Amino acid sequence: MLALDAKRKEIATHVARELGLGDLASLTPTDRAIVDQQTNETIEGCSGDTSELADCSDADRTMRRLLSEHRDLEELRTDEANVRLAEEGEVFSRDDDA
């Protein structure tokens, strides 16, 4: 989903700035790997579906907004996939991960 990829890039851009590394386009491969890892950890750690309650209160207002928008886009993607499966006659449940 293009919107989800774009939102992840916005989060990565914010992470790079927070780390003092500057613009994503100008990062070295090593710095980009650091930003990508931190972005993944931030998204995963602050998602609402983890078993452990994450404390993302240290995130600034912009990051909290970006993470909220990212979660909304992920939910939309899941909902769209469920609708497609239902249209194809698939039987599914939110608890069914088979």
mmCIF file with all atom_site columns, C-alpha atoms in Angstrom:
data_model
loop_
_atom_site.group_PDB
_atom_site.id
_atom_site.type_symbol
_atom_site.label_atom_id
_atom_site.label_alt_id
_atom_site.label_comp_id
_atom_site.label_asym_id
_atom_site.label_entity_id
_atom_site.label_seq_id
_atom_site.pdbx_PDB_ins_code
_atom_site.Cartn_x
_atom_site.Cartn_y
_atom_site.Cartn_z
_atom_site.occupancy
_atom_site.B_iso_or_equiv
_atom_site.pdbx_formal_charge
_atom_site.auth_seq_id
_atom_site.auth_comp_id
_atom_site.auth_asym_id
_atom_site.auth_atom_id
_atom_site.pdbx_PDB_model_num
ATOM 1  C CA . MET A 1 1  ? 0.000   0.000   0.000  1.00 0.00 ? 1  MET A CA 1
ATOM 2  C CA . LEU A 1 2  ? 1.583   3.223   -1.164 1.00 0.00 ? 2  LEU A CA 1
ATOM 3  C CA . ALA A 1 3  ? 0.068   5.351   1.605  1.00 0.00 ? 3  ALA A CA 1
ATOM 4  C CA . LEU A 1 4  ? 1.476   3.049   4.279  1.00 0.00 ? 4  LEU A CA 1
ATOM 5  C CA . ASP A 1 5  ? 4.932   3.164   2.676  1.00 0.00 ? 5  ASP A CA 1
ATOM 6  C CA . ALA A 1 6  ? 4.755   6.952   2.490  1.00 0.00 ? 6  ALA A CA 1
ATOM 7  C CA . LYS A 1 7  ? 3.752   7.175   6.156  1.00 0.00 ? 7  LYS A CA 1
ATOM 8  C CA . ARG A 1 8  ? 6.647   4.897   7.138  1.00 0.00 ? 8  ARG A CA 1
ATOM 9  C CA . LYS A 1 9  ? 8.987   7.199   5.222  1.00 0.00 ? 9  LYS A CA 1
ATOM 10 C CA . GLU A 1 10 ? 7.599   10.185  7.145  1.00 0.00 ? 10 GLU A CA 1
ATOM 11 C CA . ILE A 1 11 ? 8.294   8.362   10.391 1.00 0.00 ? 11 ILE A CA 1
ATOM 12 C CA . ALA A 1 12 ? 11.831  7.492   9.225  1.00 0.00 ? 12 ALA A CA 1
ATOM 13 C CA . THR A 1 13 ? 12.421  11.138  8.302  1.00 0.00 ? 13 THR A CA 1
ATOM 14 C CA . HIS A 1 14 ? 11.345  12.186  11.785 1.00 0.00 ? 14 HIS A CA 1
ATOM 15 C CA . VAL A 1 15 ? 13.546  9.506   13.379 1.00 0.00 ? 15 VAL A CA 1
ATOM 16 C CA . ALA A 1 16 ? 16.570  10.681  11.360 1.00 0.00 ? 16 ALA A CA 1
ATOM 17 C CA . ARG A 1 17 ? 16.020  14.246  12.546 1.00 0.00 ? 17 ARG A CA 1
ATOM 18 C CA . GLU A 1 18 ? 15.600  13.112  16.152 1.00 0.00 ? 18 GLU A CA 1
ATOM 19 C CA . LEU A 1 19 ? 18.892  11.218  15.907 1.00 0.00 ? 19 LEU A CA 1
ATOM 20 C CA . GLY A 1 20 ? 20.577  14.305  14.469 1.00 0.00 ? 20 GLY A CA 1
ATOM 21 C CA . LEU A 1 21 ? 21.406  12.577  11.199 1.00 0.00 ? 21 LEU A CA 1
ATOM 22 C CA . GLY A 1 22 ? 19.699  15.002  8.832  1.00 0.00 ? 22 GLY A CA 1
ATOM 23 C CA . ASP A 1 23 ? 17.837  14.249  5.622  1.00 0.00 ? 23 ASP A CA 1
ATOM 24 C CA . LEU A 1 24 ? 17.141  10.631  4.598  1.00 0.00 ? 24 LEU A CA 1
ATOM 25 C CA . ALA A 1 25 ? 18.480  11.176  1.088  1.00 0.00 ? 25 ALA A CA 1
ATOM 26 C CA . SER A 1 26 ? 21.894  12.210  2.371  1.00 0.00 ? 26 SER A CA 1
ATOM 27 C CA . LEU A 1 27 ? 22.426  9.376   4.870  1.00 0.00 ? 27 LEU A CA 1
ATOM 28 C CA . THR A 1 28 ? 25.271  6.918   4.561  1.00 0.00 ? 28 THR A CA 1
ATOM 29 C CA . PRO A 1 29 ? 24.221  3.269   4.242  1.00 0.00 ? 29 PRO A CA 1
ATOM 30 C CA . THR A 1 30 ? 25.238  2.702   7.876  1.00 0.00 ? 30 THR A CA 1
ATOM 31 C CA . ASP A 1 31 ? 23.195  5.661   9.118  1.00 0.00 ? 31 ASP A CA 1
ATOM 32 C CA . ARG A 1 32 ? 20.240  4.620   6.967  1.00 0.00 ? 32 ARG A CA 1
ATOM 33 C CA . ALA A 1 33 ? 20.371  1.138   8.512  1.00 0.00 ? 33 ALA A CA 1
ATOM 34 C CA . ILE A 1 34 ? 20.310  2.733   11.970 1.00 0.00 ? 34 ILE A CA 1
ATOM 35 C CA . VAL A 1 35 ? 17.314  4.885   11.014 1.00 0.00 ? 35 VAL A CA 1
ATOM 36 C CA . ASP A 1 36 ? 15.485  1.916   9.477  1.00 0.00 ? 36 ASP A CA 1
ATOM 37 C CA . GLN A 1 37 ? 16.073  -0.192  12.602 1.00 0.00 ? 37 GLN A CA 1
ATOM 38 C CA . GLN A 1 38 ? 14.907  2.599   14.908 1.00 0.00 ? 38 GLN A CA 1
ATOM 39 C CA . THR A 1 39 ? 11.878  3.226   12.691 1.00 0.00 ? 39 THR A CA 1
ATOM 40 C CA . ASN A 1 40 ? 10.905  -0.455  12.811 1.00 0.00 ? 40 ASN A CA 1
ATOM 41 C CA . GLU A 1 41 ? 11.326  -0.553  16.581 1.00 0.00 ? 41 GLU A CA 1
ATOM 42 C CA . THR A 1 42 ? 9.317   2.630   17.032 1.00 0.00 ? 42 THR A CA 1
ATOM 43 C CA . ILE A 1 43 ? 6.446   1.418   14.852 1.00 0.00 ? 43 ILE A CA 1
ATOM 44 C CA . GLU A 1 44 ? 6.378   -2.045  16.415 1.00 0.00 ? 44 GLU A CA 1
ATOM 45 C CA . GLY A 1 45 ? 6.867   -0.794  19.953 1.00 0.00 ? 45 GLY A CA 1
ATOM 46 C CA . CYS A 1 46 ? 4.120   1.785   19.754 1.00 0.00 ? 46 CYS A CA 1
ATOM 47 C CA . SER A 1 47 ? 1.571   -0.263  17.849 1.00 0.00 ? 47 SER A CA 1
ATOM 48 C CA . GLY A 1 48 ? -1.626  -0.997  19.684 1.00 0.00 ? 48 GLY A CA 1
ATOM 49 C CA . ASP A 1 49 ? -1.542  -4.743  19.042 1.00 0.00 ? 49 ASP A CA 1
ATOM 50 C CA . THR A 1 50 ? 1.515   -5.784  21.056 1.00 0.00 ? 50 THR A CA 1
ATOM 51 C CA . SER A 1 51 ? 1.124   -7.986  24.121 1.00 0.00 ? 51 SER A CA 1
ATOM 52 C CA . GLU A 1 52 ? 3.191   -5.573  26.182 1.00 0.00 ? 52 GLU A CA 1
ATOM 53 C CA . LEU A 1 53 ? 1.895   -2.088  26.802 1.00 0.00 ? 53 LEU A CA 1
ATOM 54 C CA . ALA A 1 54 ? 4.406   0.282   25.237 1.00 0.00 ? 54 ALA A CA 1
ATOM 55 C CA . ASP A 1 55 ? 5.106   3.634   26.784 1.00 0.00 ? 55 ASP A CA 1
ATOM 56 C CA . CYS A 1 56 ? 5.356   6.016   23.845 1.00 0.00 ? 56 CYS A CA 1
ATOM 57 C CA . SER A 1 57 ? 4.761   9.066   26.001 1.00 0.00 ? 57 SER A CA 1
ATOM 58 C CA . ASP A 1 58 ? 8.328   10.192  25.356 1.00 0.00 ? 58 ASP A CA 1
ATOM 59 C CA . ALA A 1 59 ? 7.499   10.590  21.663 1.00 0.00 ? 59 ALA A CA 1
ATOM 60 C CA . ASP A 1 60 ? 6.838   14.172  20.627 1.00 0.00 ? 60 ASP A CA 1
ATOM 61 C CA . ARG A 1 61 ? 3.488   15.300  19.313 1.00 0.00 ? 61 ARG A CA 1
ATOM 62 C CA . THR A 1 62 ? 4.514   14.909  15.669 1.00 0.00 ? 62 THR A CA 1
ATOM 63 C CA . MET A 1 63 ? 5.737   11.347  16.182 1.00 0.00 ? 63 MET A CA 1
ATOM 64 C CA . ARG A 1 64 ? 2.576   10.362  18.084 1.00 0.00 ? 64 ARG A CA 1
ATOM 65 C CA . ARG A 1 65 ? 0.494   11.759  15.219 1.00 0.00 ? 65 ARG A CA 1
ATOM 66 C CA . LEU A 1 66 ? 2.564   9.913   12.595 1.00 0.00 ? 66 LEU A CA 1
ATOM 67 C CA . LEU A 1 67 ? 2.310   6.644   14.525 1.00 0.00 ? 67 LEU A CA 1
ATOM 68 C CA . SER A 1 68 ? -1.443  7.069   14.912 1.00 0.00 ? 68 SER A CA 1
ATOM 69 C CA . GLU A 1 69 ? -1.822  7.682   11.175 1.00 0.00 ? 69 GLU A CA 1
ATOM 70 C CA . HIS A 1 70 ? 0.368   4.629   10.471 1.00 0.00 ? 70 HIS A CA 1
ATOM 71 C CA . ARG A 1 71 ? -1.848  2.444   12.703 1.00 0.00 ? 71 ARG A CA 1
ATOM 72 C CA . ASP A 1 72 ? -4.951  3.756   10.931 1.00 0.00 ? 72 ASP A CA 1
ATOM 73 C CA . LEU A 1 73 ? -3.470  2.863   7.539  1.00 0.00 ? 73 LEU A CA 1
ATOM 74 C CA . GLU A 1 74 ? -2.530  -0.623  8.753  1.00 0.00 ? 74 GLU A CA 1
ATOM 75 C CA . GLU A 1 75 ? -6.084  -1.160  10.012 1.00 0.00 ? 75 GLU A CA 1
ATOM 76 C CA . LEU A 1 76 ? -7.469  0.040   6.692  1.00 0.00 ? 76 LEU A CA 1
ATOM 77 C CA . ARG A 1 77 ? -5.230  -2.414  4.835  1.00 0.00 ? 77 ARG A CA 1
ATOM 78 C CA . THR A 1 78 ? -6.423  -5.252  7.082  1.00 0.00 ? 78 THR A CA 1
ATOM 79 C CA . ASP A 1 79 ? -10.050 -4.241  6.645  1.00 0.00 ? 79 ASP A CA 1
ATOM 80 C CA . GLU A 1 80 ? -9.668  -4.109  2.857  1.00 0.00 ? 80 GLU A CA 1
ATOM 81 C CA . ALA A 1 81 ? -8.066  -7.567  2.853  1.00 0.00 ? 81 ALA A CA 1
ATOM 82 C CA . ASN A 1 82 ? -10.911 -8.941  4.975  1.00 0.00 ? 82 ASN A CA 1
ATOM 83 C CA . VAL A 1 83 ? -13.504 -7.483  2.602  1.00 0.00 ? 83 VAL A CA 1
ATOM 84 C CA . ARG A 1 84 ? -11.710 -9.040  -0.359 1.00 0.00 ? 84 ARG A CA 1
ATOM 85 C CA . LEU A 1 85 ? -11.634 -12.432 1.379  1.00 0.00 ? 85 LEU A CA 1
ATOM 86 C CA . ALA A 1 86 ? -15.316 -12.149 2.253  1.00 0.00 ? 86 ALA A CA 1
ATOM 87 C CA . GLU A 1 87 ? -16.156 -11.324 -1.340 1.00 0.00 ? 87 GLU A CA 1
ATOM 88 C CA . GLU A 1 88 ? -14.240 -14.419 -2.416 1.00 0.00 ? 88 GLU A CA 1
ATOM 89 C CA . GLY A 1 89 ? -16.252 -16.505 0.041  1.00 0.00 ? 89 GLY A CA 1
ATOM 90 C CA . GLU A 1 90 ? -13.445 -17.108 2.504  1.00 0.00 ? 90 GLU A CA 1
ATOM 91 C CA . VAL A 1 91 ? -14.459 -17.720 6.094  1.00 0.00 ? 91 VAL A CA 1
ATOM 92 C CA . PHE A 1 92 ? -12.212 -15.959 8.535  1.00 0.00 ? 92 PHE A CA 1
ATOM 93 C CA . SER A 1 93 ? -12.012 -14.697 12.055 1.00 0.00 ? 93 SER A CA 1
ATOM 94 C CA . ARG A 1 94 ? -9.792  -12.056 13.615 1.00 0.00 ? 94 ARG A CA 1
ATOM 95 C CA . ASP A 1 95 ? -8.480  -14.790 15.932 1.00 0.00 ? 95 ASP A CA 1
ATOM 96 C CA . ASP A 1 96 ? -7.827  -17.163 13.026 1.00 0.00 ? 96 ASP A CA 1
ATOM 97 C CA . ASP A 1 97 ? -4.185  -16.854 11.982 1.00 0.00 ? 97 ASP A CA 1
ATOM 98 C CA . ALA A 1 98 ? -3.988  -20.114 10.050 1.00 0.00 ? 98 ALA A CA 1
#
